[in-house]
Amino acid sequence: MPPRFFYLDTPDLPLPARHRFPAAKYRLLRERIAAGRLIGRAALVPSPPARLADLHRAHTEAYVASVVGGTLSPEAQRRIGLPWSPTLARRSRATVGGSLAAAREALGFGVSGQLAGGTHHAHRDFGSGYCVFNDLAIAALTLLTDGSVRRVAILDCDVHQGDGNAAILNAEPAVFVVSVHSEKNFPFRKVASDLDIALPDGADDAVFLRAVEQALDAVSAFRPDIVLYLAGADPLAADTLGRLAVSAAGLAKRDETVFGRLRATGVPVAVVAGGGYAKPIELTVEVYARTYAVAASTHGL
Ligand SMILES: [Zn+2]
């Protein structure tokens, strides 16, 4: 039986006119993957909402309640960068549920993913940088708590440093967090991961791919039972929030390297989308789509 991949089936986020966040990208990605049959025999199913008990593994009860109940202060919403709405609350919860479900699916089938997620700027008691709840921190902590795994690696190749992952997971020796990112980019106050590989402005395919190999070497040395792979599309040269100069072919090579090496060593992998802000947004969607296609083809789906 092939694995399931997960998508958010809630409506696009309602945002004010000219808001910078490309809310339609997740829907466009799902349409692109379905139309092109890009994940082969794998099924595409809705992300389940996370349980409150799972959200509490990485976040304070007060913060979770303010998101779920719609009482986030204007300042807290500004820091997230998205206005609160019932849809935001539902999507944020499903983003966590989808990444956790994908991680469990990967443990059974070797590979899975969510066509969203990678909300690595969410901290224990506040959201930031378009991130509300930290999906991968919660997935890692949940799998460890229920005994599904003993060691988890988070391979974060989004162009922005994963400060929330680092802040939540720093004291957890069973989780290894590595971040390959743009040095001068958001977040401007970074939190140290287990391994941070910071790249200069304008880093090209060769520089970026060397960093990814280095990150993979560190992941292999940790001998994780699962890798949660944050495959951001925002290292792309055309990204408006990126600062790097990686090509679409370079990002495809990144994905072939990551999925190929993990498959060869028998390490399950769950992939999530991460950031992507190219103009037009179709450039980002194409990079994302390729990531899931490579995940599926590497595993013979
Ligand atoms: Zn990003």
XYZ file of C-alpha atoms and ligand atoms in Angstrom:
302
model
C 0.000 0.000 0.000
C 1.398 3.456 -0.856
C 1.678 6.198 1.797
C -0.659 9.120 2.221
C 0.480 12.726 1.831
C -1.452 15.501 3.576
C -2.859 18.887 2.548
C -4.820 21.669 4.246
C -8.437 21.445 3.141
C -9.495 24.684 4.844
C -10.077 27.759 2.629
C -7.179 30.087 1.725
C -6.304 32.481 4.553
C -8.419 35.646 4.345
C -5.923 38.535 4.172
C -6.217 42.272 3.567
C -5.640 43.492 0.004
C -1.936 43.796 -0.909
C -0.861 41.652 2.067
C 2.574 40.207 1.372
C 1.780 36.582 2.227
C 0.925 34.494 -0.867
C -1.983 32.623 0.716
C -3.042 30.894 -2.509
C 0.218 28.976 -2.896
C -0.875 25.918 -0.908
C -4.016 25.461 -3.003
C -2.035 25.997 -6.225
C 0.472 23.385 -5.080
C -2.212 20.809 -4.410
C -3.798 21.490 -7.804
C -0.409 21.217 -9.511
C 0.408 17.919 -7.805
C -3.010 16.430 -8.513
C -3.077 17.585 -12.156
C 0.446 16.297 -12.860
C 0.027 13.095 -10.785
C 3.349 14.093 -9.275
C 3.265 11.819 -6.235
C 2.469 8.670 -8.189
C 0.430 6.099 -6.295
C 0.532 8.054 -3.015
C -2.840 9.318 -1.809
C -3.550 12.962 -1.005
C -5.714 13.340 2.106
C -6.721 16.266 4.376
C -4.490 17.135 7.328
C -6.213 16.255 10.617
C -6.379 18.962 13.305
C -3.758 18.589 16.047
C -4.986 17.686 19.514
C -4.609 20.378 22.159
C -2.444 18.015 24.226
C -0.002 17.809 21.314
C 0.096 21.608 20.887
C 0.949 21.879 24.578
C 4.131 19.838 24.088
C 5.768 22.867 22.458
C 3.601 25.821 23.489
C 2.252 27.350 26.674
C -1.410 26.703 27.429
C -2.030 30.462 27.463
C -0.628 30.937 23.965
C -2.537 27.958 22.539
C -5.749 29.253 24.123
C -5.235 32.732 22.651
C -4.893 31.299 19.128
C -7.710 28.771 19.394
C -10.041 31.191 21.174
C -9.244 34.258 19.068
C -7.868 36.455 21.831
C -4.404 37.158 20.370
C -3.441 40.782 21.070
C -2.920 43.125 18.098
C 0.804 43.087 18.935
C 0.911 39.283 18.907
C -0.867 39.252 15.533
C 1.615 41.804 14.155
C 4.506 39.629 15.247
C 2.948 36.641 13.456
C 2.380 38.876 10.426
C -1.116 37.491 9.806
C -4.412 38.801 11.199
C -6.339 36.356 13.383
C -9.387 34.737 11.798
C -11.258 31.490 12.489
C -9.586 30.157 9.341
C -6.117 31.033 10.682
C -6.869 29.128 13.895
C -8.155 26.078 11.994
C -5.309 26.081 9.487
C -2.660 26.491 12.181
C -3.995 23.498 14.052
C -4.273 21.398 10.882
C -0.717 22.365 9.894
C 0.555 20.720 13.064
C -1.777 17.741 12.702
C -0.697 17.246 9.095
C 3.017 17.299 9.856
C 2.569 14.869 12.747
C 0.441 12.573 10.564
C 3.072 12.746 7.805
C 5.817 11.840 10.285
C 3.855 8.797 11.468
C 3.131 7.829 7.879
C 6.833 8.087 7.026
C 7.681 5.715 9.890
C 5.404 3.137 8.299
C 6.206 3.699 4.624
C 9.624 5.375 4.466
C 8.307 8.652 3.094
C 5.404 11.069 3.438
C 4.839 14.783 3.618
C 2.457 17.661 4.012
C 1.878 20.238 1.250
C 2.245 22.946 3.900
C 4.004 23.272 7.242
C 7.533 24.101 8.293
C 6.432 26.819 10.720
C 9.875 27.109 12.283
C 9.634 30.690 13.595
C 6.926 29.801 16.133
C 8.255 29.930 19.698
C 6.858 28.446 22.899
C 4.719 31.440 23.824
C 4.481 33.512 20.663
C 4.219 33.199 16.905
C 6.409 35.054 14.421
C 7.265 35.341 10.727
C 3.961 33.851 9.403
C 4.285 30.937 11.847
C 1.649 30.291 14.534
C 2.352 26.818 15.986
C 5.645 24.949 15.523
C 4.661 21.824 13.591
C 8.012 20.036 13.459
C 8.892 20.668 17.107
C 5.512 19.228 18.088
C 5.880 16.269 15.720
C 9.352 15.493 17.086
C 8.293 15.759 20.735
C 5.135 13.722 20.166
C 6.974 10.834 18.459
C 9.559 10.794 21.249
C 6.929 10.895 23.998
C 4.856 8.040 22.606
C 7.945 5.914 22.027
C 7.676 5.763 18.221
C 11.300 6.881 17.882
C 14.358 7.494 20.016
C 16.102 10.134 17.915
C 14.758 12.741 15.502
C 16.667 15.033 13.141
C 15.192 18.216 11.707
C 16.893 19.185 8.453
C 15.890 22.797 7.827
C 16.790 24.072 4.348
C 14.441 27.076 4.378
C 16.356 30.284 3.634
C 15.417 31.712 7.052
C 17.025 30.405 10.231
C 14.803 28.106 12.315
C 14.869 30.137 15.522
C 11.656 28.644 16.911
C 12.851 25.073 16.377
C 16.108 25.901 18.151
C 14.420 27.699 21.047
C 11.886 24.923 21.699
C 14.213 21.950 21.126
C 17.585 23.183 22.453
C 17.236 21.321 25.730
C 16.130 18.091 24.021
C 19.179 15.893 23.302
C 17.076 13.362 21.354
C 16.406 15.950 18.632
C 19.167 17.209 16.343
C 18.344 20.493 14.602
C 20.371 21.695 11.627
C 19.598 24.885 9.718
C 21.039 25.957 6.343
C 20.084 29.593 5.860
C 20.884 33.131 4.738
C 23.048 34.825 7.356
C 21.722 38.372 6.982
C 18.067 37.434 6.634
C 15.161 37.245 9.091
C 15.148 36.359 11.991
C 17.610 39.081 12.928
C 18.064 37.663 16.416
C 18.885 34.013 15.745
C 18.748 31.198 18.293
C 21.579 28.687 17.942
C 20.618 25.256 16.570
C 22.724 22.119 17.040
C 24.300 23.071 13.712
C 23.823 26.364 11.854
C 25.259 26.834 8.374
C 24.878 30.514 7.519
C 25.334 31.508 3.881
C 26.374 34.917 2.491
C 24.125 37.051 0.285
C 23.967 35.800 -3.276
C 25.179 32.263 -2.485
C 24.784 30.163 -5.637
C 23.962 26.516 -6.355
C 27.482 25.249 -5.665
C 27.787 26.989 -2.283
C 24.264 26.022 -1.262
C 24.608 22.368 -2.273
C 27.907 22.042 -0.399
C 26.127 23.310 2.720
C 23.307 20.809 2.225
C 25.844 17.951 1.954
C 27.506 19.155 5.145
C 24.123 19.277 6.890
C 23.322 15.745 5.688
C 26.675 14.469 6.963
C 25.808 15.831 10.411
C 22.319 14.311 10.249
C 23.783 10.898 9.313
C 26.286 11.080 12.168
C 23.390 11.591 14.611
C 21.761 8.329 13.380
C 18.146 9.505 13.616
C 15.141 7.171 13.435
C 13.388 9.752 11.259
C 14.255 12.992 9.462
C 11.782 15.856 9.328
C 12.793 17.786 6.230
C 11.850 21.452 5.888
C 12.226 21.979 2.133
C 11.747 25.747 1.864
C 11.421 27.109 -1.676
C 12.757 30.500 -0.604
C 16.496 29.994 -1.310
C 15.363 30.518 -4.932
C 17.016 33.504 -6.616
C 13.577 34.849 -7.632
C 12.299 34.807 -4.047
C 11.386 38.265 -2.736
C 12.435 37.386 0.841
C 15.436 35.210 0.060
C 18.808 37.007 -0.452
C 20.362 33.856 -1.998
C 20.772 33.036 -5.701
C 19.909 29.350 -5.933
C 18.295 28.141 -9.175
C 15.241 25.905 -9.489
C 17.578 23.207 -10.809
C 19.772 23.700 -7.735
C 16.802 23.178 -5.440
C 15.808 20.046 -7.366
C 19.367 18.811 -6.902
C 19.074 19.561 -3.185
C 15.955 17.404 -2.990
C 17.477 14.569 -5.013
C 20.473 14.605 -2.671
C 18.384 14.655 0.509
C 15.835 12.009 -0.486
C 18.457 9.891 -2.265
C 20.829 9.741 0.694
C 18.074 9.073 3.227
C 16.554 6.354 1.055
C 19.951 4.725 0.539
C 20.530 4.562 4.303
C 16.954 3.496 5.104
C 16.046 6.567 7.168
C 12.333 7.541 6.951
C 11.656 11.127 5.902
C 8.638 13.413 6.196
C 8.826 16.576 4.100
C 7.063 19.898 4.682
C 6.894 22.941 2.414
C 8.463 25.832 4.332
C 8.591 29.357 2.921
C 8.333 30.596 -0.650
C 7.613 34.144 -1.812
C 8.621 34.426 -5.460
C 6.854 36.731 -7.884
C 4.939 35.364 -9.654
C 4.082 32.810 -6.976
C 3.926 30.082 -9.641
C 7.761 29.992 -9.535
C 7.571 28.997 -5.876
C 4.791 26.496 -6.520
C 6.881 24.830 -9.229
C 9.806 24.389 -6.808
C 7.511 22.937 -4.142
C 5.866 20.599 -6.663
C 9.237 19.277 -7.758
C 10.174 18.564 -4.133
C 7.169 16.264 -3.614
C 7.707 14.659 -7.030
C 11.317 13.858 -6.097
C 10.189 12.491 -2.703
C 7.750 10.156 -4.456
C 9.995 9.056 -7.307
C 12.973 8.385 -5.024
C 10.766 5.982 -3.075
C 9.375 4.314 -6.193
C 5.829 5.617 -5.830
Zn 11.573 31.011 4.963
